[in-house]
Short mmCIF file of C-alpha atoms and ligand atoms in Angstrom, two decimals:
data_model
loop_
_atom_site.label_atom_id
_atom_site.label_comp_id
_atom_site.label_asym_id
_atom_site.label_seq_id
_atom_site.Cartn_x
_atom_site.Cartn_y
_atom_site.Cartn_z
CA MET A 1153 -27.11 -20.50 -11.92
CA TYR A 1154 -24.67 -23.82 -11.79
CA PRO A 1155 -24.43 -25.55 -9.50
CA SER A 1156 -26.59 -23.87 -7.01
CA SER A 1157 -29.62 -24.07 -9.18
CA VAL A 1158 -28.85 -27.94 -9.28
CA VAL A 1159 -28.22 -28.19 -5.67
CA GLU A 1160 -31.46 -26.28 -4.93
CA LEU A 1161 -33.78 -28.37 -6.76
CA PHE A 1162 -32.20 -31.27 -5.08
CA LYS A 1163 -33.17 -29.70 -1.91
CA GLU A 1164 -36.71 -28.97 -2.87
CA HIS A 1165 -37.20 -32.67 -4.11
CA PHE A 1166 -35.55 -34.57 -1.45
CA LYS A 1167 -36.10 -32.31 1.50
CA ALA A 1168 -32.28 -32.74 2.37
CA PRO A 1169 -28.78 -31.15 1.10
CA PRO A 1170 -27.11 -33.43 -1.00
CA SER A 1171 -24.15 -35.05 0.59
CA LEU A 1172 -22.03 -34.67 -2.85
CA VAL A 1173 -21.75 -32.00 -5.77
CA VAL A 1174 -19.77 -33.06 -8.94
CA ARG A 1175 -18.99 -31.25 -12.38
CA ALA A 1176 -18.19 -33.09 -15.30
CA PRO A 1177 -17.54 -30.80 -18.44
CA GLY A 1178 -18.30 -31.56 -22.31
CA ARG A 1179 -15.50 -31.40 -24.84
CA VAL A 1180 -14.27 -29.99 -27.84
CA ASN A 1181 -12.20 -32.08 -30.43
CA LEU A 1182 -9.81 -29.77 -32.21
CA ILE A 1183 -8.49 -32.44 -34.60
CA GLY A 1184 -8.35 -36.33 -34.89
CA GLU A 1185 -12.25 -36.96 -35.82
CA HIS A 1186 -12.87 -40.79 -35.99
CA THR A 1187 -9.84 -42.10 -35.25
CA ASP A 1188 -10.39 -43.14 -31.48
CA TYR A 1189 -12.09 -46.52 -32.18
CA ASN A 1190 -9.43 -47.09 -34.68
CA ASP A 1191 -6.45 -46.75 -32.13
CA GLY A 1192 -5.18 -43.46 -33.28
CA PHE A 1193 -4.72 -39.79 -32.26
CA VAL A 1194 -7.01 -37.17 -30.94
CA LEU A 1195 -6.76 -33.69 -29.80
CA PRO A 1196 -9.67 -32.93 -27.23
CA ALA A 1197 -10.08 -30.47 -24.92
CA ALA A 1198 -12.46 -30.27 -21.71
CA ILE A 1199 -14.63 -27.18 -22.04
CA ASP A 1200 -16.68 -24.40 -19.86
CA LYS A 1201 -19.97 -26.37 -20.13
CA ALA A 1202 -20.72 -29.14 -18.09
CA ILE A 1203 -23.09 -31.15 -16.12
CA TYR A 1204 -23.62 -30.83 -12.68
CA PHE A 1205 -24.71 -33.43 -10.04
CA ALA A 1206 -26.00 -33.24 -6.81
CA ALA A 1207 -26.53 -36.72 -5.08
CA SER A 1208 -27.03 -38.76 -1.92
CA PRO A 1209 -26.39 -42.26 -1.05
CA ARG A 1210 -29.38 -44.55 -0.09
CA ALA A 1211 -29.57 -47.57 2.21
CA ASP A 1212 -31.54 -49.48 -0.57
CA LEU A 1213 -31.53 -50.57 -3.96
CA VAL A 1214 -33.46 -47.68 -5.61
CA CYS A 1215 -32.30 -44.83 -7.45
CA ARG A 1216 -34.50 -41.90 -8.03
CA LEU A 1217 -33.24 -39.41 -10.71
CA VAL A 1218 -34.03 -36.17 -11.59
CA ALA A 1219 -33.20 -34.53 -14.99
CA GLN A 1220 -33.47 -30.58 -14.32
CA ASN A 1221 -33.21 -29.80 -17.94
CA LEU A 1222 -35.78 -32.08 -19.19
CA HIS A 1223 -38.18 -31.63 -16.15
CA ASP A 1224 -38.16 -34.93 -15.82
CA LEU A 1225 -37.95 -38.00 -13.03
CA CYS A 1226 -37.73 -41.41 -12.68
CA GLU A 1227 -37.20 -44.23 -10.39
CA ILE A 1228 -35.14 -47.18 -11.17
CA ARG A 1229 -33.95 -50.16 -9.01
CA LEU A 1230 -30.14 -51.55 -9.26
CA ASP A 1231 -31.05 -55.22 -9.27
CA ARG A 1232 -33.36 -54.39 -12.44
CA LEU A 1233 -31.13 -52.01 -14.70
CA GLU A 1234 -32.59 -52.36 -18.28
CA LYS A 1235 -33.15 -49.61 -20.71
CA ASN A 1236 -35.96 -47.42 -20.44
CA PRO A 1237 -37.47 -46.29 -23.44
CA SER A 1238 -39.49 -43.78 -21.83
CA HIS A 1239 -37.30 -41.90 -20.13
CA PRO A 1240 -33.89 -42.39 -22.64
CA TRP A 1241 -31.53 -39.92 -20.64
CA ALA A 1242 -31.84 -42.51 -17.72
CA ASP A 1243 -29.99 -44.83 -19.68
CA TYR A 1244 -26.69 -43.11 -19.32
CA LEU A 1245 -26.78 -43.39 -15.44
CA ALA A 1246 -28.27 -47.04 -15.30
CA GLY A 1247 -25.42 -47.86 -18.03
CA VAL A 1248 -22.98 -46.67 -15.55
CA MET A 1249 -24.22 -48.47 -12.47
CA SER A 1250 -24.91 -51.81 -14.28
CA VAL A 1251 -21.23 -51.75 -15.53
CA VAL A 1252 -19.99 -50.44 -12.02
CA GLN A 1253 -21.94 -53.34 -10.71
CA LYS A 1254 -20.81 -55.78 -13.06
CA ALA A 1255 -16.86 -55.15 -12.50
CA GLY A 1256 -17.90 -56.59 -8.89
CA PHE A 1257 -18.66 -53.42 -6.81
CA ASP A 1258 -21.46 -53.35 -4.41
CA LEU A 1259 -23.75 -50.57 -4.95
CA ARG A 1260 -26.77 -48.71 -2.60
CA GLY A 1261 -29.33 -46.53 -4.56
CA VAL A 1262 -28.78 -42.96 -5.08
CA ASP A 1263 -30.87 -39.72 -4.78
CA LEU A 1264 -29.70 -37.43 -7.58
CA VAL A 1265 -30.41 -34.13 -9.98
CA PHE A 1266 -28.66 -33.31 -12.79
CA GLY A 1267 -28.33 -30.56 -14.91
CA GLY A 1268 -26.20 -28.32 -17.14
CA ASP A 1269 -25.47 -26.20 -20.04
CA ILE A 1270 -24.34 -28.74 -22.71
CA PRO A 1271 -26.26 -28.60 -25.65
CA VAL A 1272 -27.81 -32.18 -26.35
CA GLY A 1273 -26.87 -33.62 -29.51
CA SER A 1274 -24.65 -31.20 -30.49
CA GLY A 1275 -21.51 -33.46 -30.81
CA LEU A 1276 -20.37 -31.40 -27.24
CA SER A 1277 -20.47 -34.76 -25.60
CA SER A 1278 -23.01 -34.50 -23.33
CA SER A 1279 -23.82 -38.16 -22.89
CA ALA A 1280 -19.67 -38.47 -22.05
CA ALA A 1281 -20.08 -35.78 -19.50
CA LEU A 1282 -23.25 -37.68 -17.98
CA GLU A 1283 -21.29 -41.03 -17.88
CA ALA A 1284 -17.99 -39.74 -16.66
CA GLY A 1285 -19.65 -37.89 -14.11
CA MET A 1286 -21.80 -40.16 -12.67
CA VAL A 1287 -19.14 -42.94 -12.65
CA ARG A 1288 -17.39 -40.17 -9.89
CA VAL A 1289 -20.41 -39.57 -8.33
CA LEU A 1290 -20.76 -43.40 -7.24
CA ASP A 1291 -16.76 -43.59 -6.72
CA GLN A 1292 -17.10 -41.05 -4.12
CA LEU A 1293 -20.59 -42.15 -2.69
CA PHE A 1294 -19.59 -45.57 -2.30
CA GLY A 1295 -15.68 -45.14 -1.70
CA LEU A 1296 -15.14 -47.32 -4.45
CA GLY A 1297 -11.53 -46.13 -4.70
CA LEU A 1298 -11.71 -46.48 -8.86
CA PRO A 1299 -8.11 -45.24 -10.26
CA VAL A 1300 -9.31 -42.37 -12.82
CA PHE A 1301 -8.03 -44.44 -15.84
CA GLU A 1302 -10.61 -47.14 -14.77
CA GLN A 1303 -13.14 -44.38 -14.09
CA ILE A 1304 -12.68 -43.82 -17.78
CA LYS A 1305 -13.19 -47.00 -19.01
CA LEU A 1306 -16.14 -47.78 -17.07
CA ALA A 1307 -17.89 -44.72 -18.50
CA LYS A 1308 -16.67 -45.89 -22.11
CA ALA A 1309 -18.15 -49.40 -21.20
CA ALA A 1310 -21.58 -47.81 -20.51
CA GLU A 1311 -21.59 -46.20 -23.84
CA ASN A 1312 -20.45 -49.38 -25.34
CA ASP A 1313 -22.23 -52.13 -23.64
CA PHE A 1314 -25.66 -50.67 -22.02
CA VAL A 1315 -26.60 -47.39 -24.32
CA GLY A 1316 -25.17 -49.39 -27.66
CA LEU A 1317 -22.99 -46.81 -29.06
CA ASN A 1318 -19.61 -48.36 -30.14
CA CYS A 1319 -17.77 -45.28 -29.64
CA GLY A 1320 -14.00 -44.59 -29.00
CA ILE A 1321 -12.47 -43.62 -25.53
CA MET A 1322 -11.91 -39.87 -26.61
CA ASP A 1323 -15.05 -38.14 -25.04
CA MET A 1324 -14.78 -39.44 -21.91
CA PHE A 1325 -10.90 -39.07 -21.25
CA ALA A 1326 -11.40 -35.42 -22.27
CA SER A 1327 -14.14 -34.99 -19.99
CA VAL A 1328 -12.04 -36.89 -16.90
CA MET A 1329 -8.49 -35.72 -17.71
CA GLY A 1330 -8.92 -31.81 -19.15
CA GLN A 1331 -7.17 -29.08 -18.31
CA SER A 1332 -7.96 -25.47 -18.41
CA GLU A 1333 -5.01 -24.38 -20.24
CA ALA A 1334 -4.15 -27.41 -22.60
CA CYS A 1335 -5.67 -29.62 -24.90
CA LEU A 1336 -4.90 -33.55 -24.83
CA LYS A 1337 -2.90 -35.29 -27.14
CA LEU A 1338 -4.13 -38.80 -26.87
CA ASP A 1339 -2.78 -42.00 -28.23
CA CYS A 1340 -6.45 -44.05 -28.12
CA ARG A 1341 -4.08 -47.59 -28.26
CA SER A 1342 -1.90 -47.01 -25.23
CA LEU A 1343 -3.75 -44.22 -23.79
CA ALA A 1344 -0.23 -42.48 -23.23
CA PHE A 1345 -1.04 -38.75 -23.88
CA ASP A 1346 0.49 -35.08 -23.42
CA TYR A 1347 -0.90 -31.76 -22.54
CA ILE A 1348 -0.36 -29.35 -25.32
CA PRO A 1349 -0.70 -25.97 -24.11
CA PHE A 1350 -3.40 -24.07 -26.26
CA HIS A 1351 -1.76 -20.46 -26.75
CA ALA A 1352 -4.02 -18.46 -28.77
CA PRO A 1353 -3.91 -15.01 -26.86
CA ASP A 1354 -5.70 -13.25 -29.85
CA GLU A 1355 -8.28 -15.99 -31.03
CA ALA A 1356 -11.38 -17.61 -30.27
CA LEU A 1357 -12.91 -21.05 -30.26
CA ILE A 1358 -16.26 -20.52 -31.71
CA LEU A 1359 -18.53 -23.53 -32.13
CA ASN A 1360 -21.48 -23.36 -34.61
CA ASN A 1361 -24.22 -25.16 -33.96
CA THR A 1362 -26.10 -26.63 -37.01
CA GLY A 1363 -29.07 -27.18 -34.91
CA VAL A 1364 -29.54 -30.75 -36.50
CA LYS A 1365 -29.49 -33.00 -33.56
CA HIS A 1366 -27.68 -36.04 -34.60
CA SER A 1367 -28.28 -39.39 -32.42
CA LEU A 1368 -24.99 -41.29 -33.00
CA VAL A 1369 -27.06 -44.36 -31.91
CA GLU A 1370 -29.32 -44.08 -34.88
CA SER A 1371 -26.62 -42.73 -37.58
CA GLU A 1372 -24.05 -44.43 -39.33
CA TYR A 1373 -21.52 -44.32 -36.89
CA ASN A 1374 -21.04 -47.81 -36.06
CA THR A 1375 -21.21 -48.68 -39.87
CA ARG A 1376 -18.16 -46.70 -40.39
CA GLN A 1377 -16.40 -48.96 -37.82
CA GLN A 1378 -17.65 -52.09 -39.68
CA GLU A 1379 -16.15 -50.40 -42.47
CA CYS A 1380 -12.70 -49.98 -40.72
CA THR A 1381 -12.80 -53.31 -39.83
CA GLU A 1382 -13.48 -54.69 -43.19
CA GLY A 1383 -10.22 -52.49 -44.66
CA VAL A 1384 -8.24 -54.12 -41.66
CA ARG A 1385 -9.13 -57.54 -42.17
CA LEU A 1386 -8.16 -57.12 -46.22
CA LEU A 1387 -4.89 -55.73 -45.08
CA GLN A 1388 -4.31 -58.48 -42.72
CA THR A 1389 -3.84 -60.62 -45.71
CA VAL A 1390 -0.77 -58.95 -46.62
CA ASP A 1391 0.61 -58.22 -42.95
CA PRO A 1392 -1.05 -60.14 -40.10
CA ALA A 1393 0.87 -57.65 -37.62
CA ILE A 1394 -1.71 -55.14 -38.31
CA ARG A 1395 -3.98 -54.94 -35.63
CA ASN A 1396 -6.14 -51.53 -36.34
CA LEU A 1397 -5.70 -48.81 -39.15
CA ARG A 1398 -3.38 -47.01 -37.09
CA ASP A 1399 -0.75 -49.81 -38.10
CA VAL A 1400 -1.09 -48.94 -41.50
CA SER A 1401 1.08 -46.28 -43.48
CA PRO A 1402 -0.21 -44.14 -46.29
CA ASP A 1403 2.11 -45.90 -48.76
CA LEU A 1404 0.75 -49.46 -47.69
CA LEU A 1405 -2.66 -48.61 -48.07
CA GLU A 1406 -1.49 -47.22 -51.61
CA ALA A 1407 0.29 -50.19 -52.68
CA GLU A 1408 -2.83 -52.31 -51.75
CA LYS A 1409 -5.50 -50.33 -52.96
CA LYS A 1410 -6.67 -52.96 -55.71
CA ARG A 1411 -7.92 -55.10 -52.97
CA PHE A 1412 -10.28 -52.53 -51.68
CA PRO A 1413 -13.86 -51.92 -52.61
CA GLU A 1414 -13.77 -48.32 -53.42
CA ARG A 1415 -15.74 -47.08 -50.48
CA VAL A 1416 -13.68 -49.06 -47.97
CA PHE A 1417 -10.86 -47.73 -49.35
CA ARG A 1418 -11.92 -43.92 -49.02
CA ARG A 1419 -12.87 -44.95 -45.31
CA CYS A 1420 -9.36 -46.07 -44.59
CA ALA A 1421 -7.51 -43.66 -46.42
CA TYR A 1422 -9.12 -40.77 -44.20
CA VAL A 1423 -8.88 -42.59 -40.97
CA VAL A 1424 -4.92 -43.07 -41.81
CA GLN A 1425 -4.24 -39.35 -43.02
CA GLU A 1426 -6.09 -37.86 -39.96
CA ASN A 1427 -3.89 -39.76 -37.90
CA ARG A 1428 -0.94 -38.11 -39.53
CA ARG A 1429 -2.34 -34.81 -39.66
CA VAL A 1430 -2.90 -35.28 -35.63
CA GLU A 1431 0.83 -35.47 -35.31
CA MET A 1432 1.61 -32.37 -37.48
CA ALA A 1433 -1.28 -30.31 -36.28
CA CYS A 1434 0.19 -31.07 -32.79
CA ALA A 1435 3.79 -29.79 -33.92
CA ALA A 1436 2.24 -26.53 -35.27
CA LEU A 1437 0.62 -25.78 -32.12
CA LYS A 1438 3.66 -26.31 -30.05
CA ASN A 1439 5.50 -23.72 -32.49
CA ASP A 1440 2.76 -21.35 -32.06
CA GLU A 1441 1.68 -21.80 -35.74
CA LEU A 1442 -1.90 -21.46 -35.77
CA ALA A 1443 -2.32 -20.75 -39.27
CA ARG A 1444 -0.83 -24.14 -40.06
CA PHE A 1445 -2.86 -25.82 -37.39
CA GLY A 1446 -5.84 -24.22 -38.90
CA ALA A 1447 -5.17 -25.51 -42.51
CA PHE A 1448 -5.02 -29.03 -40.75
CA MET A 1449 -8.59 -28.21 -39.79
CA TYR A 1450 -9.78 -27.49 -43.13
CA GLN A 1451 -8.26 -30.68 -44.56
CA SER A 1452 -9.86 -32.67 -41.92
CA HIS A 1453 -12.69 -31.52 -42.73
CA GLU A 1454 -12.42 -32.22 -46.72
CA GLY A 1455 -11.92 -36.00 -45.77
CA LEU A 1456 -14.70 -36.32 -43.17
CA GLN A 1457 -16.98 -34.80 -45.76
CA HIS A 1458 -15.75 -36.59 -49.07
CA ASP A 1459 -13.86 -39.42 -48.00
CA TYR A 1460 -15.39 -40.63 -44.68
CA GLU A 1461 -18.80 -39.27 -45.56
CA VAL A 1462 -20.14 -38.31 -41.93
CA SER A 1463 -20.67 -34.48 -42.74
CA CYS A 1464 -24.16 -33.06 -43.83
CA PRO A 1465 -25.40 -30.05 -45.99
CA GLU A 1466 -25.62 -27.61 -42.72
CA LEU A 1467 -22.22 -28.37 -41.59
CA ASP A 1468 -20.42 -28.16 -45.13
CA PHE A 1469 -22.18 -24.68 -45.63
CA LEU A 1470 -21.01 -23.50 -42.23
CA VAL A 1471 -17.48 -24.48 -43.25
CA ASP A 1472 -17.65 -23.19 -46.56
CA LEU A 1473 -18.80 -19.72 -45.17
CA THR A 1474 -15.43 -19.32 -43.43
CA ARG A 1475 -13.66 -19.90 -46.42
CA HIS A 1476 -11.67 -16.53 -47.71
CA GLU A 1477 -12.19 -15.23 -44.31
CA PRO A 1478 -8.92 -13.81 -43.39
CA ALA A 1479 -10.24 -13.89 -39.73
CA VAL A 1480 -10.67 -17.42 -39.54
CA LEU A 1481 -7.50 -19.87 -39.29
CA GLY A 1482 -9.33 -22.88 -39.50
CA SER A 1483 -12.61 -24.57 -39.60
CA ARG A 1484 -14.31 -28.28 -39.45
CA MET A 1485 -16.99 -30.08 -38.14
CA MET A 1486 -16.50 -31.70 -35.17
CA GLY A 1487 -17.20 -35.01 -33.20
CA GLY A 1488 -19.28 -37.87 -34.81
CA GLY A 1489 -21.19 -35.67 -37.50
CA PHE A 1490 -24.21 -35.83 -39.13
CA GLY A 1491 -25.13 -32.50 -37.40
CA GLY A 1492 -23.96 -30.94 -34.56
CA CYS A 1493 -21.27 -28.40 -34.48
CA THR A 1494 -18.53 -26.91 -36.71
CA ILE A 1495 -15.49 -25.75 -34.79
CA ASN A 1496 -13.69 -22.55 -35.88
CA LEU A 1497 -10.54 -20.92 -34.98
CA VAL A 1498 -11.08 -17.26 -35.43
CA LYS A 1499 -9.45 -13.74 -34.75
CA SER A 1500 -11.34 -12.79 -31.77
CA ALA A 1501 -11.30 -8.96 -32.99
CA ALA A 1502 -13.43 -10.15 -35.80
CA ALA A 1503 -15.58 -12.81 -34.09
CA ASP A 1504 -18.79 -10.48 -33.65
CA GLU A 1505 -19.14 -9.12 -36.90
CA LEU A 1506 -18.58 -12.84 -38.48
CA LEU A 1507 -21.19 -14.20 -36.14
CA GLU A 1508 -23.65 -11.23 -37.40
CA LYS A 1509 -22.89 -12.37 -40.98
CA TRP A 1510 -22.96 -16.24 -40.70
CA ARG A 1511 -26.42 -16.02 -38.90
CA ARG A 1512 -27.74 -14.21 -41.47
CA ASP A 1513 -26.11 -16.34 -44.26
CA TYR A 1514 -27.29 -19.32 -42.26
CA ALA A 1515 -30.66 -18.30 -41.88
CA ARG A 1516 -31.25 -17.44 -45.14
CA LYS A 1517 -29.95 -20.81 -46.56
CA PHE A 1518 -31.81 -23.39 -44.27
CA ASP A 1519 -34.55 -21.09 -42.54
CA ARG A 1520 -33.09 -22.07 -39.29
CA SER A 1521 -31.22 -19.82 -36.66
CA LEU A 1522 -27.55 -20.24 -35.86
CA VAL A 1523 -26.69 -20.72 -32.09
CA SER A 1524 -22.90 -20.16 -31.62
CA TYR A 1525 -20.74 -20.29 -28.57
CA ARG A 1526 -17.51 -19.09 -28.09
CA VAL A 1527 -15.93 -21.56 -25.52
CA GLN A 1528 -12.61 -21.81 -23.10
CA LEU A 1529 -11.17 -24.73 -22.38
CA SER A 1530 -11.63 -25.99 -18.55
CA ASP A 1531 -10.48 -28.52 -16.15
CA GLY A 1532 -12.07 -32.19 -16.14
CA VAL A 1533 -14.56 -33.71 -13.84
CA ARG A 1534 -14.32 -32.48 -10.44
CA ILE A 1535 -15.53 -32.99 -7.15
CA LEU A 1536 -17.01 -29.31 -6.09
CA ALA A 1537 -18.56 -30.05 -2.83
CA VAL A 1538 -18.68 -32.74 0.02
C1 GLA B 2404 -18.03 -39.09 -30.96
C2 GLA B 2404 -17.64 -40.93 -30.20
C3 GLA B 2404 -16.11 -40.43 -30.06
C4 GLA B 2404 -15.35 -40.25 -31.37
C5 GLA B 2404 -16.07 -38.97 -32.51
C6 GLA B 2404 -15.67 -39.01 -33.74
O1 GLA B 2404 -17.89 -38.55 -30.58
O2 GLA B 2404 -18.26 -40.54 -29.03
O3 GLA B 2404 -15.88 -41.81 -29.49
O4 GLA B 2404 -15.54 -41.64 -32.18
O5 GLA B 2404 -17.69 -39.13 -32.66
O6 GLA B 2404 -14.50 -38.63 -33.34
#
């Protein structure tokens, strides 16, 4: 399967073997949602679903790009990088090339095939994997010598400045820095991070995919950021040292409640509480208190559903299905929201039976089939072959 099918397609297409193969994983986020762009804390991990790249450098400015899963290809030029509405997938690659060139690096064209098993639009960060992997491809092919943190920042810049989503740094960070035994507690302000071992020998991480595809660019994702910024502006009149919701304590927010429009208050309250929850959830994980960890997952969902309002009926239904199941420790919507997956911490022994039941219940309610994935943690972006 992967990466051999990508390599085979490369050979078929370009009549020569690739000079490089790279793997870039998707990610889960255990807790800490919509906190990254508020300079807060997150707890993601790279997973065993990934995008694989086979690539070779060219001497000219042409890039021949092939998307294996989409059975699509397109040709772009490095001196004419712009959004490509007929091949939107190419924007992620062009975006990376654009920001790398803007950062002052001299690039040449590439022949490239990519493909993989991260479901698109499901909140598993296929776009961040595409961007983070592409940065590594260019770094290696053209000897750019980019330090990993620089690679992460360039991948984020591609999404922010070229694709147009003002996302935070969590997804790229997890895709690049992931480890197979641990999740990453990341301080999105300082980029200081800790690997927190994920000891759950009798539990499985299960993703339930609503099948509702989310396109965050078209969603209210950017609106949520504006609402948070508005909250910060209101609080800066009280304390000019506040730079971001990260700097706000629950007490301060409560004390200044009267300054806030009701909706903006709820948005800010969620973020301030979620930051605290990440800290407490990490402590629970370190103490092997998985039930306590799971309770924080449910609280996170409550906030995302009612205060931050980025859930949807399908996500809420899937979380509700897990309540009162003794074999489920925690469940919540994951990622940007408005569709995508829930993440569930489930006793492995009961998983098959529960999945069967959830599939039936979901189909009955929404007339749509529920696809679930049991994920393992994995290492971050790696060069597989040169
Ligand atoms: C998306 C964004 C991330 C993050 C999450 C919500 O995945 O790309 O930066 O904001 O949503 O936590």
